[in-house]
Amino acid sequence: MSIIKATLRRELLIAFRSPGEIINPLMFFVIAVSLFPLGVGADQAFLSEIAPGVIWVTALLAVMLSMDSLFRADYEDGSLEQLLLSPQPLYFIVLAKVSSHWLVSGLPLVILAPIFASMLALPDAGIIPLTVSLLIGTPILTMLGAIGMALTVGLSKSGLLLAVLILPLYIPVLVFGTGVVNSALNSLGIAGLMALLGAMLVLALCLAPLAIIAALRISVSL
Amino acid sequence: MWQWLFKLSSPKWFYTISGQLMPWLAALTTLLLGIGLVWGLAFTPPDYQMGENYRIAYIHVPAASIAMGCYYMMACMAAAFLIWRIKMADMVAKACAPVGMTFTALALFTGSVWGIPTWGTWWIWDARLTSTLIMLFLFIGVMALRSAYDSEAAGSKACAVLSLVGVVNVPIIKYSVEWWNTLHQGASSLSLSNTSANPPEIWLPAFFVGFGLLGFYLIAIILRTRNEILIRERRTDWVVDILNTNKGFS
């Protein structure tokens, strides 16, 4: 367990020493959400209808765009190789690394989302379900994104390739995430959908680190 | 059986055996496709509701099934490559991506052509259409990843990992899209594959075309794999011999 603590400490320290990495995905989220009313018009009724989808799609893109900082610097300065060579269980190192990345890139989005959902005229009944669905859903997005990032970190131009690889895999999270909000707005039960999202999170936490490790080994051997 | 499979994992054996099988497979495919297409497209009675239009299902349904099967085949080959390091499995997996993509695109295209007169639109966000479109994206993703790697070995492994991640996701995607669809617009009862109500002269040609297309799929995979073998093994003696004598299928 101490390796988890040590990795978390290291990652969070690095993240807070270069705050741009934390703030940029957040700024992307804020600006991209603000573009929608400008693009589709300020009609409150229409905005409230598209609000869950807009917030979810934008959060999804923000998570994907933030992935680049997950392994890139470690790959370039060689610490990724040291990590893979370390005698500690790699599974937990990767899990801690990806979790700390979510803490600095995903969690701020979850905290900001209610404000922007409110600005998009999402009815009050949908605010808490949206926040909770993002809270469960964004870690899944980070785990899946980390697989894609691990596969492409050794390539020189990987930005758009990551989107092609990862966005199709994000679809179930998007469907269930927006489904939670829409069900809440239509006064339907959301427990089942939340449970499905939770099941996907557990599945991602269990299996994604294995894929990430395999992918990192390939990238480092390049 | 096992020994035969084991031999197939050697590129030289695969090349030889597939070369011997190819004329038979090609003849059988031509026969099946010829009978099925002529019978299905020209001689079956028109449907009383859809008229002549339903005939496109003879191509559409097998193309869609083969496309989906191809993704699973690619994932199985990826697993075989990652677990047992069988190089042949990777060559087949590499052949699967473009062929599977083409069959998926064919299924989407024929579905759209069928949809214009039947549904009045060439695209709706129906669960099947949407999940087929996503499968097209998955195939494209695998191809994009492979082409991004300069190193053949690393690209193969990366694609194998991605295929396996994808195959875990395929059922989740399919289920989520179906669920999403029922939430948004109600389940579509317009199913192409509802053949239980039809007489044999309707479904028998479909049987012929289906196996014919399956044969065509196998031929496409085998030809691509054989090319890949020649490229990757170009420095071995037996490939040099073949290239020198240039005998074609032998």
Coordinates of C-alpha atoms in Angstrom, one line a residue:
Chain A
M1 CA 0.0 0.0 0.0
S2 CA 2.9 2.3 0.6
I3 CA 3.7 2.3 -3.1
I4 CA 0.2 3.6 -3.8
K5 CA 0.8 6.4 -1.3
A6 CA 4.2 7.2 -2.7
T7 CA 3.0 7.3 -6.3
L8 CA 0.0 9.4 -5.5
R9 CA 2.3 11.8 -3.6
R10 CA 4.8 12.1 -6.5
E11 CA 2.1 12.6 -9.1
L12 CA 0.2 15.2 -7.2
L13 CA 3.4 17.1 -6.3
I14 CA 4.4 17.1 -10.0
A15 CA 0.9 18.2 -11.0
F16 CA 0.7 21.1 -8.5
R17 CA 4.2 22.3 -9.5
S18 CA 2.9 22.9 -13.1
P19 CA -0.6 24.2 -12.6
G20 CA -1.1 24.8 -16.3
E21 CA -1.6 21.1 -16.8
I22 CA -4.5 21.2 -14.3
I23 CA -6.1 24.4 -15.5
N24 CA -6.0 23.8 -19.3
P25 CA -8.5 21.0 -19.5
L26 CA -10.7 22.9 -17.2
M27 CA -10.5 26.0 -19.3
F28 CA -11.2 23.9 -22.4
F29 CA -14.4 22.6 -20.6
V30 CA -15.5 26.1 -19.6
I31 CA -14.9 27.6 -23.0
A32 CA -16.4 24.8 -25.0
V33 CA -19.5 24.7 -22.9
S34 CA -19.9 28.5 -23.4
L35 CA -19.7 28.0 -27.2
F36 CA -22.9 26.0 -27.3
P37 CA -25.3 28.8 -26.4
L38 CA -23.5 31.0 -28.9
G39 CA -23.9 28.4 -31.6
V40 CA -27.4 27.1 -31.0
G41 CA -29.1 30.2 -29.6
A42 CA -29.9 31.3 -26.1
D43 CA -33.4 29.8 -26.0
Q44 CA -33.7 28.5 -22.4
A45 CA -36.1 25.6 -23.2
F46 CA -33.8 24.3 -26.0
L47 CA -30.7 24.8 -23.9
S48 CA -32.2 22.9 -21.0
E49 CA -33.0 20.0 -23.3
I50 CA -29.5 19.7 -24.7
A51 CA -27.7 20.6 -21.4
P52 CA -27.0 17.0 -20.2
G53 CA -25.5 16.0 -23.6
V54 CA -23.5 19.2 -23.9
I55 CA -22.0 18.8 -20.4
W56 CA -21.3 15.2 -20.9
V57 CA -19.8 15.4 -24.3
T58 CA -17.6 18.4 -23.4
A59 CA -16.4 16.7 -20.2
L60 CA -15.6 13.6 -22.2
L61 CA -13.5 15.6 -24.7
A62 CA -11.8 17.5 -21.9
V63 CA -10.8 14.2 -20.2
M64 CA -9.5 12.9 -23.5
L65 CA -7.5 16.1 -24.2
S66 CA -6.0 16.0 -20.7
M67 CA -4.6 12.5 -21.2
D68 CA -1.5 13.7 -23.0
S69 CA 0.1 14.9 -19.7
L70 CA -0.4 11.4 -18.1
F71 CA 2.6 9.5 -19.6
R72 CA 4.2 12.0 -21.9
A73 CA 6.6 13.7 -19.6
D74 CA 7.5 10.4 -17.8
Y75 CA 8.1 8.8 -21.2
E76 CA 10.4 11.6 -22.4
D77 CA 12.6 11.8 -19.3
G78 CA 12.9 8.0 -18.9
S79 CA 11.1 7.7 -15.6
L80 CA 8.4 5.6 -17.2
E81 CA 11.1 2.9 -17.9
Q82 CA 12.2 3.1 -14.3
L83 CA 8.6 2.7 -13.2
L84 CA 8.2 -0.5 -15.4
L85 CA 11.5 -1.9 -14.0
S86 CA 10.6 -1.3 -10.4
P87 CA 10.2 -4.4 -8.2
Q88 CA 6.9 -3.0 -6.8
P89 CA 3.6 -4.4 -8.1
L90 CA 3.0 -2.5 -11.4
Y91 CA -0.7 -2.9 -11.2
F92 CA -0.9 -0.6 -8.1
I93 CA 1.6 1.9 -9.5
V94 CA -0.4 2.3 -12.6
L95 CA -3.7 2.5 -10.7
A96 CA -2.3 5.2 -8.4
K97 CA -0.8 7.1 -11.3
V98 CA -4.1 7.1 -13.2
S99 CA -6.1 7.9 -10.1
S100 CA -3.9 10.9 -9.3
H101 CA -4.4 12.1 -12.8
W102 CA -8.2 11.9 -12.4
L103 CA -7.9 13.8 -9.1
V104 CA -6.3 16.8 -10.9
S105 CA -8.1 16.6 -14.2
G106 CA -11.4 14.8 -13.7
L107 CA -12.5 15.9 -10.2
P108 CA -12.3 19.7 -11.0
L109 CA -14.6 19.1 -13.9
V110 CA -17.1 17.3 -11.7
I111 CA -17.0 20.2 -9.3
L112 CA -17.5 22.8 -12.0
A113 CA -20.1 20.9 -13.9
P114 CA -23.1 21.9 -11.7
I115 CA -22.4 25.6 -12.2
F116 CA -22.3 25.3 -16.0
A117 CA -25.3 22.9 -16.1
S118 CA -27.2 25.6 -14.3
M119 CA -26.0 28.2 -16.8
L120 CA -27.3 26.0 -19.5
A121 CA -30.7 26.1 -17.8
L122 CA -30.7 22.4 -16.7
P123 CA -33.6 22.0 -14.3
D124 CA -32.7 21.6 -10.6
A125 CA -33.8 18.0 -10.6
G126 CA -31.0 17.1 -13.0
I127 CA -28.1 18.9 -11.3
I128 CA -27.3 16.3 -8.6
P129 CA -27.8 13.3 -10.9
L130 CA -25.5 15.0 -13.5
T131 CA -22.8 15.6 -10.9
V132 CA -23.0 12.1 -9.5
S133 CA -23.0 10.5 -12.9
L134 CA -19.9 12.6 -13.8
L135 CA -18.3 11.6 -10.5
I136 CA -18.7 7.9 -11.4
G137 CA -18.3 8.3 -15.1
T138 CA -15.1 10.4 -15.5
P139 CA -12.8 7.9 -13.8
I140 CA -14.0 5.3 -16.4
L141 CA -13.1 7.8 -19.1
T142 CA -9.7 8.4 -17.5
M143 CA -9.0 4.7 -17.3
L144 CA -9.9 4.0 -20.9
G145 CA -8.1 7.2 -22.0
A146 CA -5.0 5.9 -20.2
I147 CA -5.1 2.7 -22.3
G148 CA -5.1 4.8 -25.5
M149 CA -2.4 7.1 -24.2
A150 CA -0.2 4.2 -23.2
L151 CA -0.6 2.8 -26.7
T152 CA 0.3 6.1 -28.4
V153 CA 2.8 7.7 -26.0
G154 CA 5.8 6.4 -28.0
L155 CA 4.5 7.9 -31.3
S156 CA 5.5 11.4 -32.3
K157 CA 2.1 12.6 -33.5
S158 CA -0.5 11.0 -31.3
G159 CA -3.1 13.7 -30.6
L160 CA -5.8 12.9 -33.1
L161 CA -4.9 9.2 -33.2
L162 CA -5.8 9.0 -29.5
A163 CA -9.3 10.4 -30.3
V164 CA -9.8 7.8 -33.1
L165 CA -8.9 5.0 -30.8
I166 CA -10.6 6.1 -27.6
L167 CA -13.8 8.0 -28.5
P168 CA -15.7 4.8 -29.8
L169 CA -14.9 3.2 -26.4
Y170 CA -16.3 6.2 -24.6
I171 CA -19.8 5.7 -26.0
P172 CA -21.3 3.4 -23.3
V173 CA -20.2 5.9 -20.6
L174 CA -21.8 8.8 -22.5
V175 CA -25.0 6.8 -23.0
F176 CA -25.4 5.8 -19.4
G177 CA -24.2 9.2 -18.1
T178 CA -26.7 11.2 -20.0
G179 CA -29.3 8.5 -19.4
V180 CA -29.0 9.1 -15.7
V181 CA -29.7 12.8 -16.1
N182 CA -32.6 12.3 -18.6
S183 CA -34.2 9.7 -16.4
A184 CA -34.0 12.0 -13.4
L185 CA -35.6 14.8 -15.4
N186 CA -38.4 12.5 -16.5
S187 CA -38.9 11.4 -12.8
L188 CA -37.8 7.9 -13.6
G189 CA -35.6 5.8 -11.3
I190 CA -31.9 6.3 -11.7
A191 CA -30.6 3.7 -9.3
G192 CA -30.3 1.0 -12.0
L193 CA -28.4 3.2 -14.3
M194 CA -26.1 4.4 -11.6
A195 CA -25.5 0.8 -10.7
L196 CA -24.5 0.1 -14.3
L197 CA -22.1 3.0 -14.4
G198 CA -20.7 1.8 -11.1
A199 CA -20.3 -1.7 -12.6
M200 CA -18.4 -0.2 -15.5
L201 CA -16.2 1.7 -13.1
V202 CA -15.3 -1.5 -11.2
L203 CA -14.7 -3.3 -14.5
A204 CA -12.4 -0.5 -15.7
L205 CA -10.5 -0.3 -12.4
C206 CA -9.9 -4.1 -12.5
L207 CA -9.0 -4.6 -16.1
A208 CA -7.8 -1.3 -17.5
P209 CA -4.5 -1.3 -15.5
L210 CA -3.6 -4.7 -17.1
A211 CA -4.1 -3.2 -20.6
I212 CA -2.2 -0.1 -19.7
I213 CA 0.8 -2.1 -18.4
A214 CA 0.8 -4.2 -21.6
A215 CA 0.6 -1.1 -23.7
L216 CA 3.3 0.8 -21.8
R217 CA 5.7 -2.2 -22.2
I218 CA 5.1 -1.9 -26.0
S219 CA 5.7 1.8 -26.0
V220 CA 8.8 1.7 -23.9
S221 CA 10.3 -1.0 -26.1
L222 CA 10.1 1.2 -29.2
Chain B
M1 CA -6.5 -31.6 -35.8
W2 CA -4.2 -29.9 -33.3
Q3 CA -1.2 -30.9 -35.3
W4 CA -2.8 -29.4 -38.4
L5 CA -3.5 -26.2 -36.6
F6 CA 0.0 -26.2 -35.3
K7 CA 1.4 -26.5 -38.8
L8 CA -0.8 -23.6 -39.9
S9 CA 1.0 -21.4 -37.5
S10 CA 4.1 -21.7 -39.6
P11 CA 4.1 -19.1 -42.4
K12 CA 5.5 -21.6 -44.9
W13 CA 2.8 -24.2 -44.2
F14 CA 0.1 -21.6 -44.2
Y15 CA 1.3 -20.4 -47.6
T16 CA 1.5 -23.9 -49.1
I17 CA -1.8 -25.2 -47.6
S18 CA -3.8 -22.0 -48.5
G19 CA -2.3 -22.2 -52.0
Q20 CA -3.6 -25.7 -52.4
L21 CA -7.0 -24.8 -50.9
M22 CA -7.5 -21.6 -52.9
P23 CA -8.7 -23.0 -56.3
W24 CA -11.3 -25.2 -54.5
L25 CA -12.4 -22.3 -52.3
A26 CA -12.6 -19.9 -55.2
A27 CA -14.6 -22.4 -57.3
L28 CA -17.0 -23.1 -54.4
T29 CA -17.5 -19.4 -53.7
T30 CA -18.2 -18.6 -57.3
L31 CA -20.7 -21.5 -57.5
L32 CA -22.5 -20.5 -54.3
L33 CA -22.5 -16.7 -55.1
G34 CA -23.5 -17.4 -58.7
I35 CA -26.5 -19.6 -57.7
G36 CA -27.5 -17.5 -54.7
L37 CA -27.3 -14.1 -56.4
V38 CA -29.0 -15.1 -59.7
W39 CA -31.7 -17.0 -57.7
G40 CA -32.2 -14.3 -55.0
L41 CA -31.9 -11.2 -57.2
A42 CA -33.8 -12.4 -60.3
F43 CA -36.0 -15.4 -59.6
T44 CA -37.5 -15.1 -56.1
P45 CA -41.0 -13.7 -56.0
P46 CA -41.3 -10.0 -55.0
D47 CA -42.4 -9.2 -51.4
Y48 CA -46.0 -8.1 -51.2
Q49 CA -45.1 -5.0 -49.1
M50 CA -41.5 -4.1 -50.0
G51 CA -41.7 -5.3 -53.7
E52 CA -38.4 -5.9 -55.4
N53 CA -36.5 -3.8 -52.8
Y54 CA -36.2 -6.5 -50.2
R55 CA -33.7 -8.4 -52.4
I56 CA -30.9 -6.2 -51.1
A57 CA -31.2 -8.1 -47.8
Y58 CA -29.6 -11.0 -49.6
I59 CA -26.3 -9.1 -49.5
H60 CA -27.0 -6.9 -46.5
V61 CA -27.6 -9.6 -43.8
P62 CA -24.6 -11.8 -44.5
A63 CA -22.3 -8.8 -44.9
A64 CA -23.4 -7.5 -41.5
S65 CA -22.9 -10.9 -39.8
I66 CA -19.5 -11.5 -41.4
A67 CA -18.4 -8.0 -40.4
M68 CA -19.3 -8.7 -36.8
G69 CA -17.7 -12.2 -36.9
C70 CA -14.6 -10.6 -38.4
Y71 CA -14.1 -8.4 -35.3
Y72 CA -14.3 -11.4 -33.0
M73 CA -11.9 -13.3 -35.3
M74 CA -9.5 -10.4 -35.2
A75 CA -9.6 -10.4 -31.4
C76 CA -9.1 -14.1 -31.2
M77 CA -6.0 -13.8 -33.5
A78 CA -4.8 -10.9 -31.3
A79 CA -5.1 -13.1 -28.2
A80 CA -3.3 -15.9 -29.9
F81 CA -0.6 -13.5 -30.9
L82 CA -0.2 -12.0 -27.4
I83 CA -0.4 -15.3 -25.5
W84 CA 1.6 -17.7 -27.7
R85 CA 3.5 -15.2 -29.8
I86 CA 2.2 -16.8 -33.0
K87 CA 3.4 -14.5 -35.8
M88 CA 0.8 -16.1 -38.2
A89 CA -2.0 -15.0 -35.9
D90 CA -0.9 -11.4 -36.2
M91 CA -0.7 -11.6 -40.0
V92 CA -4.3 -12.8 -40.1
A93 CA -5.3 -10.1 -37.6
K94 CA -3.7 -7.5 -39.8
A95 CA -5.7 -8.9 -42.8
C96 CA -8.9 -8.8 -40.7
A97 CA -9.0 -5.1 -40.1
P98 CA -9.4 -3.7 -43.7
V99 CA -11.6 -6.7 -44.8
G100 CA -13.9 -6.3 -41.7
M101 CA -14.0 -2.5 -42.3
T102 CA -15.1 -3.1 -45.9
F103 CA -17.8 -5.6 -44.9
T104 CA -19.1 -3.2 -42.2
A105 CA -19.2 -0.4 -44.8
L106 CA -20.9 -2.7 -47.2
A107 CA -23.5 -3.6 -44.6
L108 CA -24.1 0.1 -43.8
F109 CA -24.3 1.1 -47.5
T110 CA -26.7 -1.7 -48.5
G111 CA -28.8 -0.9 -45.4
S112 CA -29.0 2.7 -46.4
V113 CA -30.0 1.9 -50.0
W114 CA -32.6 -0.5 -48.6
G115 CA -33.8 2.2 -46.1
I116 CA -34.5 5.0 -48.6
P117 CA -37.6 3.4 -50.1
T118 CA -38.5 1.3 -47.1
W119 CA -38.1 3.7 -44.2
G120 CA -38.1 6.8 -46.2
T121 CA -34.7 7.8 -45.0
W122 CA -31.2 6.5 -45.6
W123 CA -30.1 6.9 -42.0
I124 CA -31.9 6.7 -38.7
W125 CA -30.3 6.4 -35.2
D126 CA -31.6 2.9 -34.8
A127 CA -29.7 0.6 -32.4
R128 CA -28.4 -1.7 -35.1
L129 CA -27.3 1.1 -37.4
T130 CA -25.6 2.9 -34.6
S131 CA -23.7 -0.1 -33.2
T132 CA -22.6 -1.0 -36.8
L133 CA -21.3 2.5 -37.3
I134 CA -19.4 2.3 -34.0
M135 CA -17.9 -1.1 -35.2
L136 CA -16.7 0.7 -38.3
F137 CA -15.0 3.2 -36.1
L138 CA -13.3 0.4 -34.1
F139 CA -12.0 -1.2 -37.3
I140 CA -10.7 2.2 -38.4
G141 CA -9.1 2.8 -35.0
V142 CA -7.1 -0.5 -35.3
M143 CA -5.9 0.3 -38.8
A144 CA -5.0 3.9 -37.8
L145 CA -2.9 2.6 -34.8
R146 CA -1.1 0.0 -36.9
S147 CA -0.2 2.6 -39.6
A148 CA 1.0 5.0 -36.9
Y149 CA 3.8 2.6 -35.8
D150 CA 7.0 2.5 -37.8
S151 CA 8.1 -0.7 -36.1
E152 CA 6.2 -3.7 -37.3
A153 CA 6.6 -5.7 -34.1
A154 CA 5.5 -2.9 -31.8
G155 CA 2.5 -2.0 -34.0
S156 CA 1.4 -5.6 -34.0
K157 CA 1.4 -5.8 -30.3
A158 CA -0.3 -2.4 -29.8
C159 CA -3.1 -3.5 -32.3
A160 CA -3.5 -6.8 -30.4
V161 CA -4.0 -4.9 -27.1
L162 CA -6.4 -2.5 -28.7
S163 CA -8.4 -5.3 -30.3
L164 CA -8.7 -7.1 -27.0
V165 CA -9.8 -3.9 -25.2
G166 CA -12.3 -3.4 -28.1
V167 CA -13.7 -6.9 -27.8
V168 CA -14.4 -6.4 -24.1
N169 CA -16.2 -3.2 -25.0
V170 CA -18.2 -4.5 -28.0
P171 CA -21.0 -6.2 -25.9
I172 CA -21.1 -3.1 -23.6
I173 CA -21.4 -0.8 -26.5
K174 CA -24.1 -2.9 -28.2
Y175 CA -26.1 -3.2 -25.0
S176 CA -25.8 0.5 -24.2
V177 CA -26.8 1.6 -27.7
E178 CA -29.8 -0.7 -27.6
W179 CA -30.8 0.7 -24.2
W180 CA -30.2 4.3 -25.4
N181 CA -32.3 3.6 -28.5
T182 CA -35.3 2.3 -26.5
L183 CA -35.1 5.3 -24.2
H184 CA -35.1 7.9 -27.0
Q185 CA -37.4 6.5 -29.7
G186 CA -38.8 3.1 -28.9
A187 CA -37.6 -0.2 -30.3
S188 CA -37.7 -0.6 -34.0
S189 CA -39.7 -3.6 -35.1
L190 CA -38.4 -3.3 -38.7
S191 CA -36.0 -6.2 -38.5
L192 CA -34.2 -7.4 -41.6
S193 CA -33.4 -10.8 -40.3
N194 CA -37.0 -11.9 -39.5
T195 CA -37.0 -14.8 -41.9
S196 CA -39.0 -17.3 -39.9
A197 CA -42.2 -16.3 -41.6
N198 CA -40.8 -16.8 -45.1
P199 CA -41.0 -19.9 -47.4
P200 CA -37.9 -21.7 -48.5
E201 CA -37.7 -20.1 -52.0
I202 CA -37.0 -16.8 -50.1
W203 CA -34.5 -18.0 -47.5
L204 CA -32.7 -20.7 -49.5
P205 CA -31.0 -18.2 -51.9
A206 CA -30.0 -16.2 -48.8
F207 CA -28.3 -19.4 -47.5
F208 CA -26.4 -19.7 -50.8
V209 CA -25.4 -16.0 -50.8
G210 CA -24.4 -16.2 -47.2
F211 CA -22.0 -19.0 -47.6
G212 CA -20.8 -17.5 -50.9
L213 CA -20.0 -14.3 -49.1
L214 CA -18.3 -16.2 -46.3
G215 CA -16.2 -17.9 -48.9
F216 CA -15.4 -14.5 -50.5
Y217 CA -14.4 -13.2 -47.0
L218 CA -12.1 -16.1 -46.4
I219 CA -10.5 -15.7 -49.8
A220 CA -9.9 -12.0 -49.1
I221 CA -8.4 -12.8 -45.7
I222 CA -6.2 -15.6 -47.1
L223 CA -5.0 -13.5 -50.1
R224 CA -4.1 -10.6 -47.8
T225 CA -2.4 -13.0 -45.3
R226 CA -0.4 -14.6 -48.2
N227 CA 0.8 -11.2 -49.3
E228 CA 1.8 -10.4 -45.7
I229 CA 3.7 -13.7 -45.5
L230 CA 5.6 -12.9 -48.6
I231 CA 6.5 -9.4 -47.4
R232 CA 7.5 -10.4 -43.9
E233 CA 9.4 -13.6 -44.9
R234 CA 11.0 -12.1 -48.0
R235 CA 14.5 -12.9 -46.8
T236 CA 13.9 -16.6 -46.3
D237 CA 15.0 -19.1 -48.8
W238 CA 11.6 -20.6 -49.6
V239 CA 10.1 -17.1 -50.4
V240 CA 13.1 -16.3 -52.6
D241 CA 12.5 -19.6 -54.4
I242 CA 8.8 -18.8 -55.0
L243 CA 9.6 -15.3 -56.2
N244 CA 12.3 -16.7 -58.5
T245 CA 10.1 -19.4 -60.1
N246 CA 7.0 -17.1 -59.8
K247 CA 4.5 -19.9 -59.9
G248 CA 1.5 -18.1 -58.4
F249 CA -0.7 -20.5 -56.3
S250 CA 1.5 -23.4 -55.5

